[in-house]
mmCIF file of N, CA and C in Angstrom:
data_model
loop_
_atom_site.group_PDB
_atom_site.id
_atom_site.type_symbol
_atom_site.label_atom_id
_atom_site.label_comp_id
_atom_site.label_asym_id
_atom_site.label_seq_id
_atom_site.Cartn_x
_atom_site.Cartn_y
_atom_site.Cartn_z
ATOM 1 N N UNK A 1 3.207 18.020 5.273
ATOM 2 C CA UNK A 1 2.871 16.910 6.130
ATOM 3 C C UNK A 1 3.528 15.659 5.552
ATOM 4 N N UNK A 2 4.082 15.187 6.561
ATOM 5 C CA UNK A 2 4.930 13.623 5.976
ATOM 6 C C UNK A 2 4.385 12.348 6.982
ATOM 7 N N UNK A 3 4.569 11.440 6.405
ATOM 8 C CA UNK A 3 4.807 9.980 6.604
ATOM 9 C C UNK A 3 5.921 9.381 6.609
ATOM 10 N N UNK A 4 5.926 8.950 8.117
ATOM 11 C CA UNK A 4 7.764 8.377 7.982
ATOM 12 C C UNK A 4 7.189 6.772 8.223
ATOM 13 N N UNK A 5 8.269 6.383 7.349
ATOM 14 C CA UNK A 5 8.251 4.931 7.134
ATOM 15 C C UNK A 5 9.777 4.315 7.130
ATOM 16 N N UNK A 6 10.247 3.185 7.459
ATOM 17 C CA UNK A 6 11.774 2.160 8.196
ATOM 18 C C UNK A 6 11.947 2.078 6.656
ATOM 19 N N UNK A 7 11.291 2.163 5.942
ATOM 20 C CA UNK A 7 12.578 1.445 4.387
ATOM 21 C C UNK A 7 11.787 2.616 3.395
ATOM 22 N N UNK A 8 12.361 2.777 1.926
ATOM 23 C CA UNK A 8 11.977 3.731 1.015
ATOM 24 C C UNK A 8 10.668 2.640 0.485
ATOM 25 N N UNK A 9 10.976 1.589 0.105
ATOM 26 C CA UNK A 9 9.959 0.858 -0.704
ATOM 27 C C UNK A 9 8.577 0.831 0.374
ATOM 28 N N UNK A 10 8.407 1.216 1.586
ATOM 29 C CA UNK A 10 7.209 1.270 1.960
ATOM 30 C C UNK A 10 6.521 2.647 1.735
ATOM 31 N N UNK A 11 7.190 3.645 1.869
ATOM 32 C CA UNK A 11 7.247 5.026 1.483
ATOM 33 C C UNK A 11 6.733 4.792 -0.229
ATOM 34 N N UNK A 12 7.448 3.932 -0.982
ATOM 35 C CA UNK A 12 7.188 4.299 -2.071
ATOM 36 C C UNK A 12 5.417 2.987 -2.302
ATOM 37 N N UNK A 13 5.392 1.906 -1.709
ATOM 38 C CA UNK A 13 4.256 1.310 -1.696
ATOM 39 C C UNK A 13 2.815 2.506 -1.408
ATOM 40 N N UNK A 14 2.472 3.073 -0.423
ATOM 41 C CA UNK A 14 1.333 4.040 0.116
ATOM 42 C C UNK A 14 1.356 5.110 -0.806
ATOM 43 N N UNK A 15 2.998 5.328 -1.904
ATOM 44 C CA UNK A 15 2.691 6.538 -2.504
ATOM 45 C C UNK A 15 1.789 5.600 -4.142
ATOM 46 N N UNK A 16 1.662 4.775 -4.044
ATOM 47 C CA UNK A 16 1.204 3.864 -5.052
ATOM 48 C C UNK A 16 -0.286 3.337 -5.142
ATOM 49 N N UNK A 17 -0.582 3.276 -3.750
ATOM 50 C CA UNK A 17 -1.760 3.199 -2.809
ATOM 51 C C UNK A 17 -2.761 4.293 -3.436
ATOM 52 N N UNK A 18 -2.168 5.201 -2.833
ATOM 53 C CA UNK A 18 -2.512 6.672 -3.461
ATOM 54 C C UNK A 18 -3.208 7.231 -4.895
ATOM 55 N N UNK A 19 -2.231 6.466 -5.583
ATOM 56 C CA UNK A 19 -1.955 6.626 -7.256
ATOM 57 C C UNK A 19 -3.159 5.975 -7.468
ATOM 58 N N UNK A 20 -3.297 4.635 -7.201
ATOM 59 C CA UNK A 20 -4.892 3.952 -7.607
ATOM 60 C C UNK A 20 -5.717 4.472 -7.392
ATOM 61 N N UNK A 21 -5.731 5.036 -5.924
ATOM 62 C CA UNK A 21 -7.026 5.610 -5.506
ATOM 63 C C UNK A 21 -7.597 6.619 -6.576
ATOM 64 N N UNK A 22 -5.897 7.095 -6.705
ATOM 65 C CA UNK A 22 -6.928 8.708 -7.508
ATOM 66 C C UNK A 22 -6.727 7.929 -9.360
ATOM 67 N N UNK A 23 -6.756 6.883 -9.587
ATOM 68 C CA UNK A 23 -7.241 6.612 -10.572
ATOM 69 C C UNK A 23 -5.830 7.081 -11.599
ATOM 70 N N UNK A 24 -4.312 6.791 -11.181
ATOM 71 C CA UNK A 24 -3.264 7.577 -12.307
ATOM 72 C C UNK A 24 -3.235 6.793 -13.133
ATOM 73 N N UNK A 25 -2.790 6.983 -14.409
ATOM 74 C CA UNK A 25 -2.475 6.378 -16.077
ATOM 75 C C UNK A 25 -2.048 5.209 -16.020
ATOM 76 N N UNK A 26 -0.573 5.173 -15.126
ATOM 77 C CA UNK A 26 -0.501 4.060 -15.182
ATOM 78 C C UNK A 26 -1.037 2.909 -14.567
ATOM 79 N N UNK A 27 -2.185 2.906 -13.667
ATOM 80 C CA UNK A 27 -2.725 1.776 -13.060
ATOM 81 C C UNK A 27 -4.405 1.623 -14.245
ATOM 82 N N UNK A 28 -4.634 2.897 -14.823
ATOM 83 C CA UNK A 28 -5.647 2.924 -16.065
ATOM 84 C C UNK A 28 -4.943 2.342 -17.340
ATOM 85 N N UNK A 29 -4.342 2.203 -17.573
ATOM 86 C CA UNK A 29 -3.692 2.254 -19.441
ATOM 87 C C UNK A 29 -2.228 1.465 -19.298
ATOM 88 N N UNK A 30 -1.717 1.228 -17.994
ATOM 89 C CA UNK A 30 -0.262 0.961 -17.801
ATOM 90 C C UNK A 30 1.059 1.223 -18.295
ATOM 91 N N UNK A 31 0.598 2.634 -18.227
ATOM 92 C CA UNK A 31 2.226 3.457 -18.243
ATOM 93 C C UNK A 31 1.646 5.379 -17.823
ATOM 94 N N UNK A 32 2.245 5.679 -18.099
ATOM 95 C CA UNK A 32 2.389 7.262 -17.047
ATOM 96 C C UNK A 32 2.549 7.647 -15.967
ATOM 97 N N UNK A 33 1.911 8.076 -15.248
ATOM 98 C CA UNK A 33 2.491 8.329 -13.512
ATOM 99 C C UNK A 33 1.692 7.208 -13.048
ATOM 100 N N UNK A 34 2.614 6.877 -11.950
ATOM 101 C CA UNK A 34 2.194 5.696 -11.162
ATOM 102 C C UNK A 34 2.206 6.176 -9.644
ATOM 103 N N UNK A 35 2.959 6.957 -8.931
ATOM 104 C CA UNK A 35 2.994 7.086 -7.710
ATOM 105 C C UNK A 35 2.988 9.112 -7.985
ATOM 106 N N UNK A 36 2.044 9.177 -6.667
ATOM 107 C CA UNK A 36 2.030 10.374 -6.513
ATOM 108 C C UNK A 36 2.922 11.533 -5.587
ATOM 109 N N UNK A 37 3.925 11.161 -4.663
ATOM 110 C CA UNK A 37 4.738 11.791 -4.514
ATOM 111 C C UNK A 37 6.041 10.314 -4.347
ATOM 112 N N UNK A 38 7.362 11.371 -4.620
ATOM 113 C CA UNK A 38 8.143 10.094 -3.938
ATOM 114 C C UNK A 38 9.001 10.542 -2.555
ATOM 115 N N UNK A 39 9.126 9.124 -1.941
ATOM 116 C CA UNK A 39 9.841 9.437 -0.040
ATOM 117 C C UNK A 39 10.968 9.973 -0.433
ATOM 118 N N UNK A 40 11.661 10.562 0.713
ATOM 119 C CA UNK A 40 13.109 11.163 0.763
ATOM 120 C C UNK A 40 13.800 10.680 1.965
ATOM 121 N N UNK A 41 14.905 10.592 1.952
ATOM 122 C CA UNK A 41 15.670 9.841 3.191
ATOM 123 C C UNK A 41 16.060 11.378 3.969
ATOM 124 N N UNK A 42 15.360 10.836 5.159
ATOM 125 C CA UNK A 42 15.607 11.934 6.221
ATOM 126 C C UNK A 42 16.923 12.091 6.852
ATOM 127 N N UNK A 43 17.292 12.845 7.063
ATOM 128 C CA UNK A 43 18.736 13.491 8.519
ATOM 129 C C UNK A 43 18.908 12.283 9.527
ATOM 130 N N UNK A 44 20.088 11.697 9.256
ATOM 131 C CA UNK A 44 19.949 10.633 10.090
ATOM 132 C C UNK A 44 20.178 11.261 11.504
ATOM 133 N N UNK A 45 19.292 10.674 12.934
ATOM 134 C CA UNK A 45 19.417 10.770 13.894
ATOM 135 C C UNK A 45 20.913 10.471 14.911
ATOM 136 N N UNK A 46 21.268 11.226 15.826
ATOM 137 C CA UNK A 46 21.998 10.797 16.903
ATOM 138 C C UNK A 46 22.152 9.647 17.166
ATOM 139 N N UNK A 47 21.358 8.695 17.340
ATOM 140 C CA UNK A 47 20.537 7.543 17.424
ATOM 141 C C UNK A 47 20.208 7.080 16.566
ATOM 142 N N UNK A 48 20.348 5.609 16.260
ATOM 143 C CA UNK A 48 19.357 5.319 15.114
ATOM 144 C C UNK A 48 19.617 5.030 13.457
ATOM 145 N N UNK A 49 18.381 4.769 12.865
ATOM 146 C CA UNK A 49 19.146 4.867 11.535
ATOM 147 C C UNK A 49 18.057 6.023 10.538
ATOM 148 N N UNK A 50 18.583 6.455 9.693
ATOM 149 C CA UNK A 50 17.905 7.697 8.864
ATOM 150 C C UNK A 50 16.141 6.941 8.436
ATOM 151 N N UNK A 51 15.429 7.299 8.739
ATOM 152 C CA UNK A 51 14.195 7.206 7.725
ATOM 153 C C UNK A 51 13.812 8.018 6.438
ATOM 154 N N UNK A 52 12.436 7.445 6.223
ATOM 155 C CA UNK A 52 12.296 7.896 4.602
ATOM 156 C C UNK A 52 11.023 8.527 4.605
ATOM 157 N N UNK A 53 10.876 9.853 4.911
ATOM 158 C CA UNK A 53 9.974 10.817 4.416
ATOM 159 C C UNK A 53 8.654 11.011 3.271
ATOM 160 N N UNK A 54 7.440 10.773 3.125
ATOM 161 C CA UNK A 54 7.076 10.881 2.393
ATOM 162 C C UNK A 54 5.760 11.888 2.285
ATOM 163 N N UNK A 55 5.912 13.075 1.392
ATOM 164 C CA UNK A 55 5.114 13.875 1.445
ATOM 165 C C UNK A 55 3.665 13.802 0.802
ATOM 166 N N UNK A 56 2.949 14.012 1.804
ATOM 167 C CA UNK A 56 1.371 13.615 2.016
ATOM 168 C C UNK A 56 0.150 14.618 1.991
ATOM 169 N N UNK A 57 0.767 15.916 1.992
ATOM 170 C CA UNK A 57 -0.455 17.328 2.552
ATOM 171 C C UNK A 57 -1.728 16.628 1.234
ATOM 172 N N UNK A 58 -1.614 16.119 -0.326
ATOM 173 C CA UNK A 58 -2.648 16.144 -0.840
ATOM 174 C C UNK A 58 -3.326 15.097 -0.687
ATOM 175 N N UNK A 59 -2.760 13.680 0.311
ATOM 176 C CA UNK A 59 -3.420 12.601 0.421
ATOM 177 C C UNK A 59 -4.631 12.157 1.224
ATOM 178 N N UNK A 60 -5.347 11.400 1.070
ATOM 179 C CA UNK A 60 -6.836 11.014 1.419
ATOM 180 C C UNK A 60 -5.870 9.943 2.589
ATOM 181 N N UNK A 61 -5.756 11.006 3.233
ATOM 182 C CA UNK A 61 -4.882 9.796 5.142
ATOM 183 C C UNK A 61 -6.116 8.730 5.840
ATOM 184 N N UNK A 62 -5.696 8.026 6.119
ATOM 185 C CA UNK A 62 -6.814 7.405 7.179
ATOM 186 C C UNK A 62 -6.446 8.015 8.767
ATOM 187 N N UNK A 63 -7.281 7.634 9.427
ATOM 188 C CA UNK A 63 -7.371 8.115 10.676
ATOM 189 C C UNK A 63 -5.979 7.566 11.516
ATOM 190 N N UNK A 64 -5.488 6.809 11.073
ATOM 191 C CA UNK A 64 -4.283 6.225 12.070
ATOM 192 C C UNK A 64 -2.891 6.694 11.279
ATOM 193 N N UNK A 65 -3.049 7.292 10.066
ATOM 194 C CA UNK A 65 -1.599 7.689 9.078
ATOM 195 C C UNK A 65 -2.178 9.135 9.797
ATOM 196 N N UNK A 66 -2.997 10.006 10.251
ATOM 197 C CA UNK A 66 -3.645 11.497 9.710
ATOM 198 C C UNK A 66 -3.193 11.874 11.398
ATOM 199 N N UNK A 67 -2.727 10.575 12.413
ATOM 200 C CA UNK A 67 -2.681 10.825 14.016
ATOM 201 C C UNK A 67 -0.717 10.324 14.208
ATOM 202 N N UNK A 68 -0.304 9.452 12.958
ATOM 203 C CA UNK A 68 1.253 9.644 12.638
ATOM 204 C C UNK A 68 1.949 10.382 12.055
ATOM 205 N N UNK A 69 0.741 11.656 11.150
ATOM 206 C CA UNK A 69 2.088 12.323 10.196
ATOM 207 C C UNK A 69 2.832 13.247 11.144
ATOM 208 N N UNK A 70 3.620 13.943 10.853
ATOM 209 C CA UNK A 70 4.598 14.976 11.293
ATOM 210 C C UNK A 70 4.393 15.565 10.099
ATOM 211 N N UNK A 71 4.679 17.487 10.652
ATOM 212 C CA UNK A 71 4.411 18.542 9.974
ATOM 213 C C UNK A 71 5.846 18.711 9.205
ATOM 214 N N UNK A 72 6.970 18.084 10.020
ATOM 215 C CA UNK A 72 8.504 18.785 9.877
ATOM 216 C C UNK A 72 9.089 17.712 9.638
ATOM 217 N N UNK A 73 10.259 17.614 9.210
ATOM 218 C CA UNK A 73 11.113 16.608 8.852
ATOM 219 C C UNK A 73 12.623 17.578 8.456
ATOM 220 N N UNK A 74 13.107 16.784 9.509
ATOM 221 C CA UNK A 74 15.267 17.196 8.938
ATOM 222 C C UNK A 74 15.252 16.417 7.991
ATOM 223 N N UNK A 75 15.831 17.301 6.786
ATOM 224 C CA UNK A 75 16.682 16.107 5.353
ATOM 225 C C UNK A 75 17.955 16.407 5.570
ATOM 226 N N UNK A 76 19.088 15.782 5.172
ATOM 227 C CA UNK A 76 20.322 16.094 5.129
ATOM 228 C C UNK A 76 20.839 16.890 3.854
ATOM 229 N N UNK A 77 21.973 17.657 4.293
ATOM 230 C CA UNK A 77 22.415 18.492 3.389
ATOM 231 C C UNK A 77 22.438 17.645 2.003
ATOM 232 N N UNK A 78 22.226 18.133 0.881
ATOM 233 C CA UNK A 78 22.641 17.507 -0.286
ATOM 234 C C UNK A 78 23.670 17.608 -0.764
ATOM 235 N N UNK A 79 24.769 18.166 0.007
ATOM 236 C CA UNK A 79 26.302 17.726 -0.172
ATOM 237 C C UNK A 79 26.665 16.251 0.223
ATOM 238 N N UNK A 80 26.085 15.993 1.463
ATOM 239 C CA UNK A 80 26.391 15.173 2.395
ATOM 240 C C UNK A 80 25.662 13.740 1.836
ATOM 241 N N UNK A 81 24.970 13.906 0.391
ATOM 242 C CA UNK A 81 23.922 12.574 0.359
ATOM 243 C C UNK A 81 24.875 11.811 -0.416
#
């Protein structure tokens, strides 16, 4: 399950969100893990410009992220990045 978000740094803000919630090292002691997953830049569209993926299946969603995620996401080849 993902979260698509227009820039990586918002992708990477909610994965930070996250990190507090569940209490990680570095927001306790300030240093160790800080964010709990990181976004990926998706398959850019026909249309459009590529977004940034961020994987969510272990996150505590709210009701309005839990009615936006998507199950699937195109990434681009990793030749092509």
């Amino acid at each position: 399950m993902y979260l698509i978000f227009e820039t990586e740094q918002e992708g990477i803000d909610r994965s930070e969100q996250e990190g507090i919630a569940r209490g990680l090292a570095y927001h306790k002691v300030g240093k160790g893990s800080r964010y709990v997953t990181r976004p990926r830049i998706t398959k850019k569209p026909l249309v459009g410009a590529a977004k940034w993926a961020l994987p969510v299946s272990t996150y505590n969603l709210t009701e309005v992220e839990q009615e936006s995620a998507v199950e699937e996401v195109k990434f681009p080849d990793p030749e092509a990045i």
